Each structure stands twice: as C-alpha cells, then as structure tokens.
Short mmCIF file of C-alpha atoms in Angstrom, two decimals:
data_model
loop_
_atom_site.label_atom_id
_atom_site.label_comp_id
_atom_site.label_asym_id
_atom_site.label_seq_id
_atom_site.Cartn_x
_atom_site.Cartn_y
_atom_site.Cartn_z
CA LEU A 1 2.02 -153.50 -0.15
CA HIS A 2 4.02 -151.63 2.60
CA PRO A 3 2.85 -151.65 6.08
CA MET A 4 3.58 -147.91 6.66
CA SER A 5 1.45 -146.80 3.65
CA SER A 6 -1.01 -144.27 3.84
CA CYS A 7 -3.12 -145.81 1.11
CA PRO A 8 -6.26 -147.19 2.53
CA ALA A 9 -6.38 -150.30 0.46
CA ASP A 10 -4.13 -152.71 2.43
CA SER A 11 -4.36 -155.88 0.44
CA GLU A 12 -3.81 -156.89 -3.08
CA GLU A 13 -7.60 -157.49 -3.47
CA GLU A 14 -8.56 -153.90 -2.23
CA VAL A 15 -5.87 -152.12 -4.45
CA LEU A 16 -7.28 -154.13 -7.48
CA GLY A 17 -10.66 -153.33 -6.45
CA ALA A 18 -9.94 -149.67 -6.17
CA LEU A 19 -8.22 -149.49 -9.46
CA ARG A 20 -11.06 -151.38 -11.15
CA ASP A 21 -13.80 -148.80 -9.56
CA ALA A 22 -11.39 -145.77 -10.54
CA VAL A 23 -11.19 -147.16 -14.34
CA ARG A 24 -14.85 -148.05 -14.59
CA GLY A 25 -15.66 -144.66 -13.09
CA ALA A 26 -13.96 -142.66 -15.88
CA ALA A 27 -17.47 -142.32 -17.56
CA GLY A 28 -16.24 -142.13 -21.33
CA ARG A 29 -13.00 -140.27 -20.39
CA HIS A 30 -9.49 -141.18 -21.37
CA VAL A 31 -7.77 -143.11 -18.76
CA PHE A 32 -4.23 -143.52 -18.21
CA VAL A 33 -2.61 -145.62 -15.44
CA ALA A 34 0.69 -145.06 -14.50
CA GLY A 35 3.07 -147.70 -12.80
CA HIS A 36 6.68 -148.25 -12.53
CA HIS A 37 6.73 -151.61 -14.08
CA PRO A 38 5.26 -151.93 -17.51
CA LEU A 39 2.83 -154.50 -19.04
CA ALA A 40 5.33 -155.50 -21.58
CA SER A 41 8.94 -154.42 -22.76
CA GLY A 42 11.43 -155.34 -25.34
CA GLY A 43 14.18 -154.31 -22.81
CA PRO A 44 16.25 -156.02 -20.32
CA HIS A 45 13.56 -156.45 -17.98
CA GLY A 46 11.49 -158.27 -20.87
CA GLY A 47 14.40 -160.62 -21.51
CA TYR A 48 16.33 -158.88 -24.43
CA PHE A 49 20.04 -158.49 -23.97
CA ARG A 50 22.57 -157.49 -26.49
CA LEU A 51 25.47 -159.73 -27.60
CA ALA A 52 27.73 -157.26 -25.58
CA ASP A 53 25.87 -158.04 -22.34
CA HIS A 54 26.79 -161.81 -22.86
CA LEU A 55 30.50 -160.98 -23.84
CA PHE A 56 31.26 -158.12 -21.52
CA PRO A 57 28.75 -158.81 -18.32
CA LEU A 58 30.79 -156.68 -16.02
CA ARG A 59 29.71 -153.51 -18.04
CA GLU A 60 26.65 -153.98 -15.92
CA LEU A 61 28.51 -153.19 -12.85
CA ARG A 62 31.08 -150.71 -14.34
CA LYS A 63 30.92 -149.02 -17.89
CA TRP A 64 34.58 -149.10 -18.25
CA LEU A 65 34.83 -152.89 -17.44
CA TRP A 66 35.47 -154.32 -20.94
CA LEU A 67 36.71 -157.51 -19.82
CA PRO A 68 35.51 -160.31 -22.14
CA LEU A 69 33.91 -163.48 -20.64
CA PRO A 70 32.21 -165.49 -23.34
CA ILE A 71 30.15 -168.34 -22.40
CA VAL A 72 30.47 -167.38 -18.60
CA GLY A 73 28.99 -164.04 -19.35
CA SER A 74 26.01 -165.43 -20.90
CA ALA A 75 24.73 -166.75 -17.37
CA TYR A 76 23.39 -163.60 -16.06
CA PRO A 77 21.29 -162.71 -19.14
CA LEU A 78 19.99 -166.19 -19.44
CA ALA A 79 19.29 -166.42 -15.63
CA ARG A 80 17.34 -162.98 -16.09
CA GLN A 81 15.41 -164.51 -19.07
CA ASN A 82 14.38 -167.39 -17.09
CA GLY A 83 12.80 -165.50 -14.09
CA ILE A 84 15.51 -165.19 -11.56
CA SER A 85 14.78 -161.69 -10.75
CA GLU A 86 11.49 -160.62 -9.53
CA GLN A 87 12.14 -157.41 -11.47
CA ASP A 88 11.70 -159.28 -14.91
CA LEU A 89 8.69 -160.08 -16.81
CA SER A 90 9.58 -163.64 -16.84
CA SER A 91 9.60 -163.97 -13.15
CA ARG A 92 6.42 -165.55 -11.40
CA ALA A 93 5.81 -162.48 -9.20
CA TYR A 94 5.95 -160.06 -12.34
CA ARG A 95 3.62 -162.36 -14.43
CA HIS A 96 1.16 -162.56 -11.45
CA MET A 97 1.32 -158.63 -11.15
CA ARG A 98 0.76 -158.25 -14.84
CA ASP A 99 -2.18 -160.70 -15.08
CA SER A 100 -3.82 -159.17 -12.04
CA LEU A 101 -3.76 -155.54 -13.77
CA GLU A 102 -4.96 -157.15 -17.13
CA SER A 103 -7.91 -158.67 -15.21
CA VAL A 104 -8.64 -155.21 -13.96
CA PHE A 105 -8.84 -153.75 -17.31
CA ARG A 106 -10.32 -156.42 -18.99
CA ASP A 107 -13.92 -154.80 -19.26
CA THR A 108 -12.77 -151.18 -19.65
CA PRO A 109 -9.35 -150.97 -20.97
CA PRO A 110 -7.44 -147.88 -20.26
CA LEU A 111 -5.95 -146.04 -23.24
CA ALA A 112 -2.41 -146.26 -21.90
CA PHE A 113 -0.46 -147.62 -19.32
CA LEU A 114 2.55 -145.48 -18.57
CA ALA A 115 5.56 -146.99 -17.01
CA GLY A 116 9.58 -146.70 -16.91
CA HIS A 117 11.58 -149.64 -15.49
CA ASP A 118 13.53 -150.22 -18.70
CA HIS A 119 15.98 -147.38 -19.50
CA GLY A 120 14.64 -146.93 -23.22
CA LEU A 121 11.71 -145.57 -25.20
CA GLN A 122 9.01 -148.04 -26.35
CA VAL A 123 5.48 -147.55 -27.80
CA LEU A 124 3.62 -150.92 -27.74
CA ALA A 125 0.11 -152.09 -28.31
CA GLY A 126 -1.58 -153.67 -25.44
CA PRO A 127 -1.70 -156.18 -23.47
CA GLY A 128 -4.59 -155.32 -21.43
CA VAL A 129 -4.85 -151.82 -22.54
CA ARG A 130 -4.56 -150.09 -26.04
CA TYR A 131 -1.30 -149.01 -25.65
CA VAL A 132 1.86 -149.37 -23.17
CA LEU A 133 4.13 -146.33 -23.10
CA VAL A 134 7.66 -147.23 -21.50
CA SER A 135 9.66 -143.91 -21.19
CA GLY A 136 12.45 -144.79 -18.91
CA SER A 137 15.39 -143.18 -20.60
CA GLY A 138 15.57 -139.73 -18.94
CA SER A 139 19.44 -140.21 -18.07
CA TYR A 140 21.69 -139.47 -20.97
CA ASP A 141 24.30 -142.14 -20.35
CA HIS A 142 22.21 -144.89 -18.79
CA ASN A 143 20.18 -146.62 -21.54
CA ASN A 144 19.25 -150.14 -22.57
CA ALA A 145 18.98 -152.00 -25.76
CA VAL A 146 15.51 -152.29 -26.96
CA ARG A 147 14.43 -155.03 -29.12
CA LYS A 148 11.40 -154.56 -31.49
CA LEU A 149 8.40 -157.07 -30.45
CA ASP A 150 5.39 -157.92 -32.65
CA ARG A 151 3.42 -155.21 -30.69
CA THR A 152 6.18 -152.34 -31.03
CA ARG A 153 4.94 -149.18 -32.90
CA TYR A 154 8.55 -147.38 -31.85
CA ALA A 155 11.51 -148.38 -29.81
CA SER A 156 14.73 -146.56 -29.17
CA ASP A 157 17.61 -147.14 -26.76
CA ARG A 158 18.41 -143.22 -27.00
CA PRO A 159 17.74 -140.73 -24.20
CA GLY A 160 14.57 -138.98 -24.27
CA PHE A 161 10.93 -138.67 -22.90
CA MET A 162 7.36 -138.83 -24.09
CA ARG A 163 4.83 -136.28 -24.24
CA VAL A 164 1.00 -136.86 -24.43
CA ASP A 165 -1.16 -134.06 -25.31
CA VAL A 166 -4.99 -134.42 -24.56
CA LEU A 167 -6.70 -131.80 -26.76
CA THR A 168 -9.91 -129.90 -26.07
CA ASP A 169 -11.74 -131.94 -28.79
CA GLY A 170 -10.61 -135.17 -27.10
CA ARG A 171 -8.11 -136.49 -29.46
CA VAL A 172 -4.92 -137.55 -27.82
CA HIS A 173 -1.50 -137.02 -29.34
CA LEU A 174 1.75 -138.81 -28.53
CA GLY A 175 5.23 -137.42 -29.20
CA VAL A 176 8.52 -139.19 -28.62
CA LEU A 177 11.39 -136.62 -28.15
CA LEU A 178 15.05 -137.54 -28.21
CA VAL A 179 17.80 -135.60 -26.23
CA ASP A 180 21.11 -135.16 -27.45
CA ALA A 181 24.24 -134.62 -25.26
CA GLU A 182 23.65 -130.64 -25.51
CA GLY A 183 20.05 -131.16 -24.26
CA ARG A 184 18.20 -130.27 -27.52
CA THR A 185 15.16 -132.37 -28.33
CA THR A 186 13.93 -133.76 -31.59
CA GLU A 187 10.69 -135.40 -31.95
CA ALA A 188 11.57 -138.80 -33.46
CA PHE A 189 7.99 -140.27 -33.56
CA ALA A 190 4.54 -139.17 -33.20
CA MET A 191 1.13 -140.75 -33.51
CA TRP A 192 -2.71 -140.04 -32.44
CA LEU A 193 -3.58 -142.62 -29.46
CA ASP A 194 -7.43 -142.41 -29.97
#
C-alpha cells in the first residue's frame, strides 16, 4: 500500500474487506475484478520459459543478443521458477496476495479476474474465480511464451487483446483477437463465460 494513495483503505485488511464488500454487494450481477497480477499464468511469471530462454538468456536484455550460454543461462529461469522475484507466482509475497484474494472470493466468486503482467493471451479456469483472463500482449514485438496448463482454455504468445461483451439478456461473450503486423485483427478464440 502506497502512503500517498488517495484510497481510503490504508491496510491490507481494509483493502480486502472493501473488495469483499464490493463483490458481495453485486446483487446477482456479473462481477469482474481487474488487477495487474493474474491469479494463474502459464507465462514466465507463472514459471514457464522456453528452451531459447535457457540457451540465450541475454535476449531478455536485448533481443539481438543471440550469445549462447548453455547451463549458465538456465540460472535465471530456474531462480525465477523458485521464487526469487516477487513478481512471479512462485514467490512467497505473490502466493500471499493470491491466497488473500482467493479467500475474498471464496463465498461469492467473480465471473472473471482480468489481468496482464505476462505478455501473452490466456483464458484459464479459476482459481478462486470462474475465469482468469490474461491479456498482456498489446505490444507487437514484446510477447512471452505461454504454456498450456491443465486449466487453460486458450493460450497464445501472439500479440492481441480480449473483448468481453455483456449482452442485454445477461449473457457474457469473450472474444480473443490477434493483431498482425499491419494492425488487422482476427478473432482466434471465442466462448460464452456464463
């Protein structure tokens, strides 16, 4: 919590309480919760790295640094998989955040938790909510590899975005749109969320 924030909740307990009240107060409406960090991910923040990330780790700094560093290059991905960065799901701080949010959602799970953080497109079932939608690939040349998890309904490392339409009859439609180098969009995946 930032000391200069204008948010009236100034402790973790107050933030979680306010979120719990907001979710419970939805009175049968569809609830979407948005945050930067997803509750689940098959991308690098979820511990997945391509073989190329192990062999050419300097490409993380500069895309043109194709200097092979086998064995040594695995140190960074392995450290990330073991919680060295608080930005990754494997870290103690991230697990605490995720567990705290899931405890808020236990009695009244939102329809979806919307997030970015990993630079890919993912539609996942739960945890704590019916769906986790990760849409963090808005930049054409900055995408991460994405691994399909058991809960994955769709995953892509291509650039694009998601569109959620709430219809007047209450149904909710999700469309995942890919964007090519010329800016053209193509719907690659669609499903009804409710």
